[in-house]
PDB file of C-alpha atoms in Angstrom:
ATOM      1  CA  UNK D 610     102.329  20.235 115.486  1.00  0.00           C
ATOM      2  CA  UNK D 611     101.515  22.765 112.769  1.00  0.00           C
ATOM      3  CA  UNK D 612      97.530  21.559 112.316  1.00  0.00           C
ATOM      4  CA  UNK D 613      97.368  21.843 116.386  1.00  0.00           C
ATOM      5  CA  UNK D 614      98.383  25.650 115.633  1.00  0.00           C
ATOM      6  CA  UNK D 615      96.111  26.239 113.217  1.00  0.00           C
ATOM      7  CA  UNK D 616      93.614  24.433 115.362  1.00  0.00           C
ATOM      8  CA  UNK D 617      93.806  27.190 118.296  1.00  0.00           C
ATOM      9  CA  UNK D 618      94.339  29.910 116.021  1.00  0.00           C
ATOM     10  CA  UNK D 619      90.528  28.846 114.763  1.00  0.00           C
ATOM     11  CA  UNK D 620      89.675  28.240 118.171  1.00  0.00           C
ATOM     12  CA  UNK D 621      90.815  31.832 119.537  1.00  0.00           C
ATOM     13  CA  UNK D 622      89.407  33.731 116.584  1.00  0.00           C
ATOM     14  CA  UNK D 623      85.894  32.622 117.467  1.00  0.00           C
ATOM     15  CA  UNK D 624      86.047  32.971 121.027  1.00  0.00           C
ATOM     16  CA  UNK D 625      87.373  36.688 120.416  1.00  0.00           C
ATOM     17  CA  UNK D 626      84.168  36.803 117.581  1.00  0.00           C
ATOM     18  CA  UNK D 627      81.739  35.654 120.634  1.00  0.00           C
ATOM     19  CA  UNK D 628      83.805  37.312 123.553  1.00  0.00           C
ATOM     20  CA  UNK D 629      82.971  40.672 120.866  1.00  0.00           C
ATOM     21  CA  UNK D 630      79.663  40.063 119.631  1.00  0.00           C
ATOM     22  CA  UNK D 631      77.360  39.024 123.160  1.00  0.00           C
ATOM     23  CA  UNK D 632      78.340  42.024 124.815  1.00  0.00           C
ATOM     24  CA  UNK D 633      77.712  44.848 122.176  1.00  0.00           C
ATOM     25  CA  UNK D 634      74.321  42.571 121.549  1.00  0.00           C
ATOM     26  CA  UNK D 635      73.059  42.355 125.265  1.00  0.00           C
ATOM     27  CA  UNK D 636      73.840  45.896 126.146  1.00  0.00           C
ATOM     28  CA  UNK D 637      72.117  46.719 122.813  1.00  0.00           C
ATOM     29  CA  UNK D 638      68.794  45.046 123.917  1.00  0.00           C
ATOM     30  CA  UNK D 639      68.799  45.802 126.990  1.00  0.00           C
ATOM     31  CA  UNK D 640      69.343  50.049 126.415  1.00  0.00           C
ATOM     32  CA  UNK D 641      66.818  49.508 123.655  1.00  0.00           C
ATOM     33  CA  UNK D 642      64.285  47.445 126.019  1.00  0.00           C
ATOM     34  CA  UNK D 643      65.007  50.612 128.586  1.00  0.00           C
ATOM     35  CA  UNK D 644      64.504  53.654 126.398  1.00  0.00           C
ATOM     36  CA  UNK D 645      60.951  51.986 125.140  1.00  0.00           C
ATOM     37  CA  UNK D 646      59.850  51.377 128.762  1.00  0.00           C
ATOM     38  CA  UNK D 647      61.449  54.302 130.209  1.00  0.00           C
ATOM     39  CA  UNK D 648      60.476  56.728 127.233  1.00  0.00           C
ATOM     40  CA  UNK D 649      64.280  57.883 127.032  1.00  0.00           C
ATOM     41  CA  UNK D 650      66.416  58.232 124.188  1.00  0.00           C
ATOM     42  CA  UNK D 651      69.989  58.031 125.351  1.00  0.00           C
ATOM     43  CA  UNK D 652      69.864  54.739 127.490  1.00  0.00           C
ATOM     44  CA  UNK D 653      70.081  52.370 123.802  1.00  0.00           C
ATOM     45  CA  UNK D 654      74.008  54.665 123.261  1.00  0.00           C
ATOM     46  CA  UNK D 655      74.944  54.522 126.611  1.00  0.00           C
ATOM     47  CA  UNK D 656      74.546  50.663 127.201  1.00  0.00           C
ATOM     48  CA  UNK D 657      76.128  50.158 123.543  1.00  0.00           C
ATOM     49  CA  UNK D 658      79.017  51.617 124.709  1.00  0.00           C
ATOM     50  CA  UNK D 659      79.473  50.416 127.614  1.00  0.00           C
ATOM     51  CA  UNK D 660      79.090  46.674 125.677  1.00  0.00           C
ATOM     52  CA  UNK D 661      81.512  47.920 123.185  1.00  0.00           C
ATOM     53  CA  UNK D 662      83.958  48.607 126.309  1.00  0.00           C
ATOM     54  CA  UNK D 663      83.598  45.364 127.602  1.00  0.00           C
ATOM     55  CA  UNK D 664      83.964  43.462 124.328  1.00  0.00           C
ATOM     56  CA  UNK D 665      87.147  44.985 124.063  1.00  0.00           C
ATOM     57  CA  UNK D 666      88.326  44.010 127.726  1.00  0.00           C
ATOM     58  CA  UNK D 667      87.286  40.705 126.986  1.00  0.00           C
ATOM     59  CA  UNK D 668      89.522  40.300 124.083  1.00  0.00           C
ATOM     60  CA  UNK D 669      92.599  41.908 125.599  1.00  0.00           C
ATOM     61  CA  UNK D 670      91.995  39.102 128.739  1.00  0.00           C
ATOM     62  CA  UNK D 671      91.547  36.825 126.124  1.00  0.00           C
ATOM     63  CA  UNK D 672      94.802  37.575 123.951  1.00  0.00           C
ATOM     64  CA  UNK D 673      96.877  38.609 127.109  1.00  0.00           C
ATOM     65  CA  UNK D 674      96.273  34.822 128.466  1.00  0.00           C
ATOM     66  CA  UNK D 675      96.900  32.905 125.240  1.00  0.00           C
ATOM     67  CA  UNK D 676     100.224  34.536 124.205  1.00  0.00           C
ATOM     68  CA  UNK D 677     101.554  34.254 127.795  1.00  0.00           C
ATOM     69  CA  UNK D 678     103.564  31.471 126.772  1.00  0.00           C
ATOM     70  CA  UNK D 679     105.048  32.501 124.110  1.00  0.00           C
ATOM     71  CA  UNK D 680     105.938  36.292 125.795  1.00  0.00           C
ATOM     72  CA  UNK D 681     107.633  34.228 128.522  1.00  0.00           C
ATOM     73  CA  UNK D 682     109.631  32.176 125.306  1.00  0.00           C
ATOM     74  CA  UNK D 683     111.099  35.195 123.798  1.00  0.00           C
ATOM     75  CA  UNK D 684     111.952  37.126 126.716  1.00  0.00           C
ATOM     76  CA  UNK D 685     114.089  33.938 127.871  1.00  0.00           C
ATOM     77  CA  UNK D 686     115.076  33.527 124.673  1.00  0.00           C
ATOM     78  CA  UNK D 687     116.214  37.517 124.546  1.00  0.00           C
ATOM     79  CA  UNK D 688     117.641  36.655 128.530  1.00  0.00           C
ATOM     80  CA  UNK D 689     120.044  34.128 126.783  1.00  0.00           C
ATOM     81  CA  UNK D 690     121.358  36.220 123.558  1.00  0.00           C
ATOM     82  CA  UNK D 691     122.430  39.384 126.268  1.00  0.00           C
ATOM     83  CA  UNK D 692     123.536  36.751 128.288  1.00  0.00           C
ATOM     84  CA  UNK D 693     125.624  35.484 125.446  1.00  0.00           C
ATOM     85  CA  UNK D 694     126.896  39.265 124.439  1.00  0.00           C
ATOM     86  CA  UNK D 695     127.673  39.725 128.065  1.00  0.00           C
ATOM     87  CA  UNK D 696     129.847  36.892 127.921  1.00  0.00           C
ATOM     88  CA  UNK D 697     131.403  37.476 124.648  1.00  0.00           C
ATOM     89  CA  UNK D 698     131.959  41.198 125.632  1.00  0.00           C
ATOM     90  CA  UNK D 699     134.474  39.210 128.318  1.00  0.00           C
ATOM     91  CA  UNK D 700     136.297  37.170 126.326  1.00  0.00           C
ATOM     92  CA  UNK D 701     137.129  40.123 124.498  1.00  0.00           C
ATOM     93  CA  UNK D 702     138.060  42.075 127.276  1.00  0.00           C
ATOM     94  CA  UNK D 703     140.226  39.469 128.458  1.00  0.00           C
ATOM     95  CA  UNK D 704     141.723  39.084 125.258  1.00  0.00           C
ATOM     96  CA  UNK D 705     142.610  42.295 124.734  1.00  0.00           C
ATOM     97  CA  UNK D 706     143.772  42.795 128.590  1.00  0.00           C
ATOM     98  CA  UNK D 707     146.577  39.863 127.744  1.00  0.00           C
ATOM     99  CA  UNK D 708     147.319  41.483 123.962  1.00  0.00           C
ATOM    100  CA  UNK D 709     148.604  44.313 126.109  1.00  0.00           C
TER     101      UNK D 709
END
């Protein structure tokens, strides 16, 4: 169980590295191929950023998809513990309603 963690934990770090990297990389080349045959200077910035935008967009699809499972684990996990203070807010009640 543990080495099959570690095993995605590897897997999800390089497929946020390469989810990063080929964006920034093809929007680099390609403003850079642009401002040479276009004569321009700003084209090479623009693209970057825009590659830089969509690296990051990639990685939060990328993170928001592989801890799904476990944000659906702790909020039924937080579901059960109010349920459990809801309860035991009850008893008390009831306990104290018979004290009296």
């Amino acid at each position: 169980m543990h080495g099959n963690k570690v095993g995605k934990a590897f897997v999800m770090f390089f497929q946020i590295s390469i989810s990063m990297i080929v964006p920034m990389i093809i929007c680099g080349i390609a403003g850079y191929y642009l401002d040479k045959k276009l004569s321009t200077s700003f084209l090479f910035i623009l693209l970057l950023i825009l590659g830089i935008f969509a690296a990051f967009r990639n990685v939060y699809l990328l993170t928001k998809n592989f801890y799904q499972k476990d944000m659906e684990e702790e909020h039924a996990k937080l579901a059960y513990f109010e349920n459990l203070k809801k309860e035991g807010r009850e008893v008390l009640k009831q306990k104290k309603e018979k004290k009296q």
